[in-house]
CSV table of C-alpha atoms and ligand atoms in Angstrom, one decimal:
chain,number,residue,atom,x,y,z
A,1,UNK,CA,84.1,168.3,134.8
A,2,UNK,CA,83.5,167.5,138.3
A,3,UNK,CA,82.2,164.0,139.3
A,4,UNK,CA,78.6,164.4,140.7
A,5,UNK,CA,75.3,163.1,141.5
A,6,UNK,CA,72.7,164.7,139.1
A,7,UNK,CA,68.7,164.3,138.9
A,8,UNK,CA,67.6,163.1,135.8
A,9,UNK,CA,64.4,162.0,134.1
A,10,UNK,CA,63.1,158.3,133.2
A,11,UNK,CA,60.4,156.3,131.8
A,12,UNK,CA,60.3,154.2,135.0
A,13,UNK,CA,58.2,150.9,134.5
A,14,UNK,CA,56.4,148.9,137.6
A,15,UNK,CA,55.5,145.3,138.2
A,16,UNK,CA,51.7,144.9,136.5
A,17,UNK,CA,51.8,148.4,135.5
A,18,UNK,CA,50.8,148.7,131.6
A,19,UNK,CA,52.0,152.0,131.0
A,20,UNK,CA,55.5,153.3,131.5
A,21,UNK,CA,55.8,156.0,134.3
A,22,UNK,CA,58.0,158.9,133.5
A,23,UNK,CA,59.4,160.1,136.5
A,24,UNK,CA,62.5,162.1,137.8
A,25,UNK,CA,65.3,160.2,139.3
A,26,UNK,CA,68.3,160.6,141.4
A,27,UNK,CA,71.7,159.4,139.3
A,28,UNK,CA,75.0,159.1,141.4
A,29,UNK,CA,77.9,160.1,140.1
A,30,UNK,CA,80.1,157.5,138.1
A,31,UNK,CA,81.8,154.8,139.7
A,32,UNK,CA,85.9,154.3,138.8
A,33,UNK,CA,84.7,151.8,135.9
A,34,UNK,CA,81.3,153.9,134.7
A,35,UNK,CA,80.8,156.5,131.8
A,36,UNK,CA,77.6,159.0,132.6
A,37,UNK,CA,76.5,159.5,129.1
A,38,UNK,CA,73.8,162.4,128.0
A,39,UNK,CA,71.2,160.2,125.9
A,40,UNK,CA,70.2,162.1,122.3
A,41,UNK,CA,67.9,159.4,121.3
A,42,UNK,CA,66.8,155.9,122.1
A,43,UNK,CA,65.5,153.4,120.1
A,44,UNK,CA,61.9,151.5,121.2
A,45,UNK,CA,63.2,147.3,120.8
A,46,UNK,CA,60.7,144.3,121.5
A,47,UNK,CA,63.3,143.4,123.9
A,48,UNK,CA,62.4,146.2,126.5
A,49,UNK,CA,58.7,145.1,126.3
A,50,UNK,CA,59.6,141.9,127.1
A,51,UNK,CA,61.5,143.2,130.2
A,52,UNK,CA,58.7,145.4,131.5
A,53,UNK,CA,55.8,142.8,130.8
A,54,UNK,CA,57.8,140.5,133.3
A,55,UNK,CA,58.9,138.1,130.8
A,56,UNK,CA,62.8,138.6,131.4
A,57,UNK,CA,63.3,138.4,135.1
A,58,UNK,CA,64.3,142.0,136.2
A,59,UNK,CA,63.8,143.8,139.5
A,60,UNK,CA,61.1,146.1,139.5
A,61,UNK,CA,61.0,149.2,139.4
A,62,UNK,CA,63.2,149.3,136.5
A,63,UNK,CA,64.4,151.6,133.8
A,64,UNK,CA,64.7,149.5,130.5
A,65,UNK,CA,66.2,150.8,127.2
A,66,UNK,CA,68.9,149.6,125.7
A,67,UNK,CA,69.7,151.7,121.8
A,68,UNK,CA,71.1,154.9,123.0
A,69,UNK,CA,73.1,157.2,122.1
A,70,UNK,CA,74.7,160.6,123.3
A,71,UNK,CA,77.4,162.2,124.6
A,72,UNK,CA,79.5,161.8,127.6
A,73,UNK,CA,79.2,163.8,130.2
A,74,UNK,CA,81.0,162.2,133.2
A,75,UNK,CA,83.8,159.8,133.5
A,76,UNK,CA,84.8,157.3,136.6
A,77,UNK,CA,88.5,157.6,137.1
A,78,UNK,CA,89.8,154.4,135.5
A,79,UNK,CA,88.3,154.9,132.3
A,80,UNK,CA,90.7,155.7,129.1
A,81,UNK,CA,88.0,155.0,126.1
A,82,UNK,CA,86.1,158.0,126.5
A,83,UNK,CA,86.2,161.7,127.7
A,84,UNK,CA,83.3,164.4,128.2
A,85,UNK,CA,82.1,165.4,124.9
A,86,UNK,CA,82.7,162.4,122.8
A,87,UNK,CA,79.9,161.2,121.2
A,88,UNK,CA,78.6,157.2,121.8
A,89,UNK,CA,76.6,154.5,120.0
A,90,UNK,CA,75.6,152.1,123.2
A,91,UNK,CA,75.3,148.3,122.8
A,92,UNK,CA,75.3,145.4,125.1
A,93,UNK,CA,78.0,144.7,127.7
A,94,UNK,CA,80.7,142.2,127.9
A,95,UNK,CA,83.2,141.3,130.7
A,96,UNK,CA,86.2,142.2,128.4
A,97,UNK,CA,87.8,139.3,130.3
A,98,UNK,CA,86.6,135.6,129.1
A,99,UNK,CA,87.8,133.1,126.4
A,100,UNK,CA,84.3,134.8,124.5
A,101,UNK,CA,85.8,138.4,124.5
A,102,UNK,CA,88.8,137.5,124.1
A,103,UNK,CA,87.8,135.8,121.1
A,104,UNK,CA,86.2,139.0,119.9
A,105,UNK,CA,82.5,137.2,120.6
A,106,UNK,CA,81.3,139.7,123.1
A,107,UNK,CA,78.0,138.2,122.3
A,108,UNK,CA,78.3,135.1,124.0
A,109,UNK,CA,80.8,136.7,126.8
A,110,UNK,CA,80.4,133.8,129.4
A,111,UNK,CA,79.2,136.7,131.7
A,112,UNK,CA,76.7,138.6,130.0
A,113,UNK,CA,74.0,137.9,132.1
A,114,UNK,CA,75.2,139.2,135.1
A,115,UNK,CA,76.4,142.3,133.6
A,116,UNK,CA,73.1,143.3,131.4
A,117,UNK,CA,70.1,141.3,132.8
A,118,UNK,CA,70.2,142.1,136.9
A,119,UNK,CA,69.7,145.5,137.5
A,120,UNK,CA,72.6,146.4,139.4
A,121,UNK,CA,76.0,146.4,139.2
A,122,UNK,CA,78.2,143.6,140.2
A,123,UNK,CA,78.4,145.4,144.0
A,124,UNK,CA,74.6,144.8,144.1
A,125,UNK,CA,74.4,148.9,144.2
A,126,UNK,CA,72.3,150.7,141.4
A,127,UNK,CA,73.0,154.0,140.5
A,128,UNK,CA,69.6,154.9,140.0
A,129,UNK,CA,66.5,156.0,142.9
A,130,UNK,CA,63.5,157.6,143.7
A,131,UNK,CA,62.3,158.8,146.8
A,132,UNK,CA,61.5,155.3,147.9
A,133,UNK,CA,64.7,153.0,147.0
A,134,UNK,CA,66.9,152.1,144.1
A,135,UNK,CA,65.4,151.7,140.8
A,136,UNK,CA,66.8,149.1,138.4
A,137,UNK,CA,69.3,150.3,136.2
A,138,UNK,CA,72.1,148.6,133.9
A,139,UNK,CA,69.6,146.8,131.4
A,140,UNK,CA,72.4,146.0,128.7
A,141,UNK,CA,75.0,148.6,130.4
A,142,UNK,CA,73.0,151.4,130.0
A,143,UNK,CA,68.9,151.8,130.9
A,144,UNK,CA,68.5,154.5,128.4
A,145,UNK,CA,64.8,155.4,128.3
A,146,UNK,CA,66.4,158.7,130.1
A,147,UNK,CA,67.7,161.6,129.9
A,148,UNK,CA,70.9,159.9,131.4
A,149,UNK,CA,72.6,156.6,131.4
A,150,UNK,CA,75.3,154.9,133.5
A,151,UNK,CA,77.5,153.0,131.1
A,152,UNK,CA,80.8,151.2,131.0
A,153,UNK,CA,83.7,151.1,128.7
A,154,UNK,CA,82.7,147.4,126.9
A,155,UNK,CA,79.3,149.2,125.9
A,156,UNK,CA,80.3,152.1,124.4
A,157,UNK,CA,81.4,153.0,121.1
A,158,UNK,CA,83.4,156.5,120.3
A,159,UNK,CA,81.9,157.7,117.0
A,160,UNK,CA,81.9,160.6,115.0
A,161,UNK,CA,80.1,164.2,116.8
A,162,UNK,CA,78.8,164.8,113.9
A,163,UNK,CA,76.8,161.8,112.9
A,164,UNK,CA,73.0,162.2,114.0
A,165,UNK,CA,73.3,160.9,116.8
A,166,UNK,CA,69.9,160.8,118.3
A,167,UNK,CA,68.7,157.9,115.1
A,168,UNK,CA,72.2,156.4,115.5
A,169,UNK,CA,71.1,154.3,118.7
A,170,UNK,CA,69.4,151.6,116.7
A,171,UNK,CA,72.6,150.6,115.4
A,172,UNK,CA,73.7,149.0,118.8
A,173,UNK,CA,70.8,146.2,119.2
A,174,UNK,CA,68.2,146.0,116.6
A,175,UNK,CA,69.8,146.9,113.2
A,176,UNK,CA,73.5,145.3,114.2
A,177,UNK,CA,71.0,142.0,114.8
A,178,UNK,CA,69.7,142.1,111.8
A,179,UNK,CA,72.4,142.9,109.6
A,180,UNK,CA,75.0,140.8,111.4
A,181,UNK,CA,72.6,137.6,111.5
A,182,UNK,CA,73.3,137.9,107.7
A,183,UNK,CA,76.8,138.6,107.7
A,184,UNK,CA,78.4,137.6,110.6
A,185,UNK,CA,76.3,134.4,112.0
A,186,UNK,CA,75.3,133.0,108.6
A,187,UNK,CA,78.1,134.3,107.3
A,188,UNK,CA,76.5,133.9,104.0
A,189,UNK,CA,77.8,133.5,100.7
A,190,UNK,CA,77.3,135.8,97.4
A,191,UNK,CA,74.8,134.5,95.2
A,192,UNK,CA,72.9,132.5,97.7
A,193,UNK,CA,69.2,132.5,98.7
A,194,UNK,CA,67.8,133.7,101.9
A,195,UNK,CA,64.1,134.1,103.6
A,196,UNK,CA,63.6,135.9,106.0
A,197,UNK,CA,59.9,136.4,108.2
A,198,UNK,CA,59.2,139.6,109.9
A,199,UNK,CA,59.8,142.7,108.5
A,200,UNK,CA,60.3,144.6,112.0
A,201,UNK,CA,63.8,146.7,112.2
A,202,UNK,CA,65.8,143.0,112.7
A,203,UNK,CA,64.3,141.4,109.8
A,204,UNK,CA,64.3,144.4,108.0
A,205,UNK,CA,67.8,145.1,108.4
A,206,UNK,CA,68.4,141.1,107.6
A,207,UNK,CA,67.3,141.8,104.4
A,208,UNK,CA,70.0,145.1,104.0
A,209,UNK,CA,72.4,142.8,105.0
A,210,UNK,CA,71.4,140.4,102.5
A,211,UNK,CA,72.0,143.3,99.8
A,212,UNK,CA,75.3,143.9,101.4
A,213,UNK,CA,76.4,140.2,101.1
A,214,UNK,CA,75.0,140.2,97.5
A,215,UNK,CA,72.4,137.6,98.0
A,216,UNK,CA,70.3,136.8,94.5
A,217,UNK,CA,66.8,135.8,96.3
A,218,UNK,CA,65.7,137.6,99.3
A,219,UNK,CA,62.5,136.6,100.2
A,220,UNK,CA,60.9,138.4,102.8
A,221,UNK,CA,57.4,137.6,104.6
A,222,UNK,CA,55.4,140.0,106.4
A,223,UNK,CA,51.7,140.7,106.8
A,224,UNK,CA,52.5,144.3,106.6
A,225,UNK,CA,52.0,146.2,103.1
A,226,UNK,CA,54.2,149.6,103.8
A,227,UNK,CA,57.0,147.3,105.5
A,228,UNK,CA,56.8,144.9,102.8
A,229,UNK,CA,57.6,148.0,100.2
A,230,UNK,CA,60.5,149.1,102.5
A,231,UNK,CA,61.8,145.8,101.8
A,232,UNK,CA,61.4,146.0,98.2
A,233,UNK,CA,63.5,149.2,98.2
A,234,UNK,CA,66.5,147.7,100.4
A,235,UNK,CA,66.7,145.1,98.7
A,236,UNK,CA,63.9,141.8,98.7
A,237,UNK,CA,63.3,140.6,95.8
A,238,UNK,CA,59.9,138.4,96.6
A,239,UNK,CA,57.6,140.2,99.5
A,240,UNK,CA,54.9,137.4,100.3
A,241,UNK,CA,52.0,138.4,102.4
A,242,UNK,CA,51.0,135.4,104.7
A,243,UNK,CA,47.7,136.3,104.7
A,244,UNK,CA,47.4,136.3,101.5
A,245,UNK,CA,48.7,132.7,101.0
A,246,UNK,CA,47.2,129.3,102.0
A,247,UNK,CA,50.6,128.0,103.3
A,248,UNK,CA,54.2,129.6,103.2
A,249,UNK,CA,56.0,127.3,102.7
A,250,UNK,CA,54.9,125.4,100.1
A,251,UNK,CA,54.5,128.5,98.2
A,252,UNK,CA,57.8,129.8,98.4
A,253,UNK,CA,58.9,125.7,97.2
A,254,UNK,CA,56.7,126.0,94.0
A,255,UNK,CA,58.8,128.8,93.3
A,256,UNK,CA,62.2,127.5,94.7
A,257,UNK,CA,61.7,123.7,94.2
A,258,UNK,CA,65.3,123.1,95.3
A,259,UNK,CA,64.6,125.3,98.9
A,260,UNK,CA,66.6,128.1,100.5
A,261,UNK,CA,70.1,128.1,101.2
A,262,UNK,CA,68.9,130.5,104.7
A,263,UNK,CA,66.6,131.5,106.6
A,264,UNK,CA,66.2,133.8,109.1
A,265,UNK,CA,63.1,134.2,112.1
A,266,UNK,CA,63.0,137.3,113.3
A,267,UNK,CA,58.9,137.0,114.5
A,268,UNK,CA,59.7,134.3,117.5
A,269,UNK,CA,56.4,132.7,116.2
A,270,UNK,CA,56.9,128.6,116.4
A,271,UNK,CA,54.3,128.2,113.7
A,272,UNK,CA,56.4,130.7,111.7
A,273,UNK,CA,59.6,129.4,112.5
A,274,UNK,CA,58.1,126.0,111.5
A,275,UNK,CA,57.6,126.8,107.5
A,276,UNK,CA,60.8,128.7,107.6
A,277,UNK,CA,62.2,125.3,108.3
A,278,UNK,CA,60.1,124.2,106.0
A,279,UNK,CA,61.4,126.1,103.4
A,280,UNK,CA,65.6,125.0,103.2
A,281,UNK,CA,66.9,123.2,100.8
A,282,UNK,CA,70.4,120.8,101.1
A,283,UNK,CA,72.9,122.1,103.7
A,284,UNK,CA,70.5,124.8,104.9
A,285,UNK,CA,70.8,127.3,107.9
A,286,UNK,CA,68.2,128.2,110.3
A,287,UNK,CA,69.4,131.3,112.1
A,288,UNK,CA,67.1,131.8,115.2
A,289,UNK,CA,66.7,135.8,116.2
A,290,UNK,CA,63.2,136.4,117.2
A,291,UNK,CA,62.5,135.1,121.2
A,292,UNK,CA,60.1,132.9,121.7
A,293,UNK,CA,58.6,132.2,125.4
A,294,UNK,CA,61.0,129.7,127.6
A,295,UNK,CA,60.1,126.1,126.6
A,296,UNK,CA,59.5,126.2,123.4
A,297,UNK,CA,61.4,123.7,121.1
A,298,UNK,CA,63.3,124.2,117.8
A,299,UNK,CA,61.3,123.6,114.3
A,300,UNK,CA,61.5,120.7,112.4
A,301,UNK,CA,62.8,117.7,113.3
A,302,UNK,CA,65.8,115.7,114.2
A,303,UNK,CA,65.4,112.8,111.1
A,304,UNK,CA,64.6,116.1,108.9
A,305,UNK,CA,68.2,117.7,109.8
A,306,UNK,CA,70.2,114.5,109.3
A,307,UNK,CA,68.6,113.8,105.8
A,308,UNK,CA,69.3,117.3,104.3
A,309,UNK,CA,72.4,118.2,106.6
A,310,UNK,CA,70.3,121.3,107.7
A,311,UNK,CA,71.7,123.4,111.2
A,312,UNK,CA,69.5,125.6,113.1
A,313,UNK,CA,71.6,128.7,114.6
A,314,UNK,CA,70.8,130.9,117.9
A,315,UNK,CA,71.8,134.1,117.3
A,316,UNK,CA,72.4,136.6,119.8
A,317,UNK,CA,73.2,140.6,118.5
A,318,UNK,CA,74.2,139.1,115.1
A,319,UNK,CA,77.5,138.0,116.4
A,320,UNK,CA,78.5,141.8,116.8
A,321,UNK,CA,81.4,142.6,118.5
A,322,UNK,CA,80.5,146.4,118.2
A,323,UNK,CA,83.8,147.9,118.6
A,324,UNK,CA,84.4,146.9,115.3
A,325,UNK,CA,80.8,146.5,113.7
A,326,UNK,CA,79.7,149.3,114.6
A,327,UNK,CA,81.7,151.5,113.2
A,328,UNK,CA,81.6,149.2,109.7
A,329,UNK,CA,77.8,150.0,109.8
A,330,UNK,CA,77.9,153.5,110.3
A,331,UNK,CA,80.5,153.7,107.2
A,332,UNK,CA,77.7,151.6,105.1
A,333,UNK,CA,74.9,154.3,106.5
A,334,UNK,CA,76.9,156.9,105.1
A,335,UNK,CA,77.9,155.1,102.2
A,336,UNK,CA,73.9,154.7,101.1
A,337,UNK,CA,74.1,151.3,101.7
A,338,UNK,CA,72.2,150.7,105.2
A,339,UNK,CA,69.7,153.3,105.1
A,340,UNK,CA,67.8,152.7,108.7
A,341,UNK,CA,66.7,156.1,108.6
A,342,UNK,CA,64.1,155.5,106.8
A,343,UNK,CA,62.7,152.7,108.6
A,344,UNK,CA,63.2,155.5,111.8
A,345,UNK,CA,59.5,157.7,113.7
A,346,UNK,CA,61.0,159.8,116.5
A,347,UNK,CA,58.3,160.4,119.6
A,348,UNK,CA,59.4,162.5,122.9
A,349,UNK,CA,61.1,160.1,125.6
A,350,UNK,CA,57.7,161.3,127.2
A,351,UNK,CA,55.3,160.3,124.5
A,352,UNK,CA,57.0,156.2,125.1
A,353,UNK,CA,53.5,155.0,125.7
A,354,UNK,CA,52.1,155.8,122.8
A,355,UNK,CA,55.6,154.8,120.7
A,356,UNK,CA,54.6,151.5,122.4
A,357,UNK,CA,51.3,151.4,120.6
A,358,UNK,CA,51.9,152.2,117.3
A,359,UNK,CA,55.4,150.2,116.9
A,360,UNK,CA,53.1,147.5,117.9
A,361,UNK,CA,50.5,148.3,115.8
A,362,UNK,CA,52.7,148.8,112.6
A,363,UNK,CA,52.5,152.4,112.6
A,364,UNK,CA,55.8,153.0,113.5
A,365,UNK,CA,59.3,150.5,112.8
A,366,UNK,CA,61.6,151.7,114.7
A,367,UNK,CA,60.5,154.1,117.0
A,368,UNK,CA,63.0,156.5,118.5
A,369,UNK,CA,63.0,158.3,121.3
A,370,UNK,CA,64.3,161.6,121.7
A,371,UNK,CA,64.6,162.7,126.1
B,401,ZN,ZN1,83.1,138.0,128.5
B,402,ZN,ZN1,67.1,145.1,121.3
């Protein structure tokens, strides 16, 4: 197939405007290094609100999205990974190149910012426009709220055709978090005890993983009565509504005097992230996946951590490196084992908007959109 510039469509978001705008764009053809890949589905994450509300500094106007998958359509001429017709699972990009990647920690590749958080690519170009300029593309590699996305080879992941694809997005952001936080940050042992607040697709997912990593307890809190019963069936064994108890944390130590051997935020709520804290026990782990705004300092305290030995853990992507994790997942999803699907609502790429609503309402978990 010929290299060429095609037009596609996007959910285009502008500075101070509350709705996303969906909108056809101009894509040029792939660069030497880029991979034009046709999305099936993309997955709704928190993260893309957060760029579109102005809280991650991104030149507007912007295309945001960053769970896709499809199949590639066009390829730059330097790339071997992939030809037209494979199917992808996209996740975020690494350089490939630093003492990070090269340690297979893609996650904390020493360039990551650059490459997913600036809205163009590294020659300042953008491969995206409208009839007035370039609009932002490249959030995470990719800007997949559209019909098309311009990708590279660290971002993309050859999987099977016959997987369905248009679900299989969520695996590259919110549901390798989640699980890997478990199983790859924590790195947590068998027979352990874990909490874990939030029962969005990360925490969600955390709790999968904790059934994968044969945890005995897996607490789970979340306000949320059908995402609480989703828990129960992958895996939680205690669901505690917060609104339903005085205080957290001192309920979850009348029933686990001794604490929690982890814990992991997925809300990005201090007070929250507080009784977590609260809640470990000796040598506990505090694994940190849900933002909070800049400025805001760790739970607990400093003579707290000494006395007990606790660590608190940042964890970006759950440590994925998803050449390799992604895959594993994908052979757990067809073993039974991670069944995301059912944590899945599909809207049209056109009906975003109202995706936006009811994920935040608690309609929908993870929604995913289909261009
Ligand atoms: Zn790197
Ligand atoms: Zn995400």
């Amino acid at each position: 197939m010929n290299k060429s510039k095609i037009n596609m469509h996007a959910a285009v978001a502008y500075e101070g405007v509350e709705d996303f705008q969906y909108e056809t764009l101009t894509m040029e053809a792939p660069q030497d290094n880029e991979v034009l890949v046709k999305i099936f589905g993309v997955g709704l994450c928190h993260t893309d609100l957060l760029g579109k509300n102005g809280m991650i500094p991104y030149p507007f106007p912007a295309v945001f999205g960053h769970e896709g998958a499809g199949i590639v359509e066009q390829v730059g001429k330097s790339v071997k990974k992939v030809k037209p017709g494979d199917a992808v699972v996209l996740s975020f990009r690494s350089c490939s190149y630093c003492d990070r990647c090269e340690d297979a920690e893609p996650a904390y590749c020493r360039n990551l910012l650059e490459l997913n958080f600036t809205g163009r690519r590294e020659d300042g170009s953008s491969a995206l426009s409208n009839d007035k300029g370039p609009v932002s593309s490249n959030f995470f590699g990719q800007s997949s709220f559209a019909t098309h996305a311009m990708c590279y080879e660290s971002n993309i992941v050859k999987v099977d055709n016959n997987l369905p694809l248009q679900i299989m997005g969520a695996l590259g952001c919110g549901i390798q978090t989640g699980v890997g936080a478990v199983t790859r940050s924590l790195a947590v042992s068998k027979g352990s005890s874990i909490l874990i607040t939030g029962g969005g697709t990360v925490g969600l997912s955390a709790v999968m993983g904790a059934a994968l990593a044969e945890c005995e307890t897996v607490i789970l809190v979340e306000p949320n009565a059908d995402r609480r019963e989703l828990a129960a069936s992958f895996g939680a064994t205690l669901c505690i509504d917060p609104n339903k108890v005085e205080n957290v944390s001192a309920h979850i130590r009348s029933q686990f005097p001794l604490g929690v051997d982890y814990a992991i935020d997925a809300t990005g709520i201090p007070a929250v992230q507080q009784s977590a804290f609260e809640c470990l026990g000796s040598k506990g782990t505090l694994g940190l996946v849900g933002v909070t705004p800049p400025g805001v300092s760790p739970p607990g305290s400093i003579f707290e951590m000494i006395n007990a030995g606790i660590t608190i853990k940042g964890i970006m992507e759950g440590d994925s490196e998803p050449d390799t994790f992604i895959p594993e997942l994908i052979e757990y999803f067809k073993a039974g084992l991670l069944p995301f699907d059912k944590m899945v609502s599909t809207y049209k790429l056109c009906d975003i908007n109202q995706a936006v609503t009811d994920q935040h309402n608690g309609h929908a978990i993870k929604a995913i959109l289909i261009p």
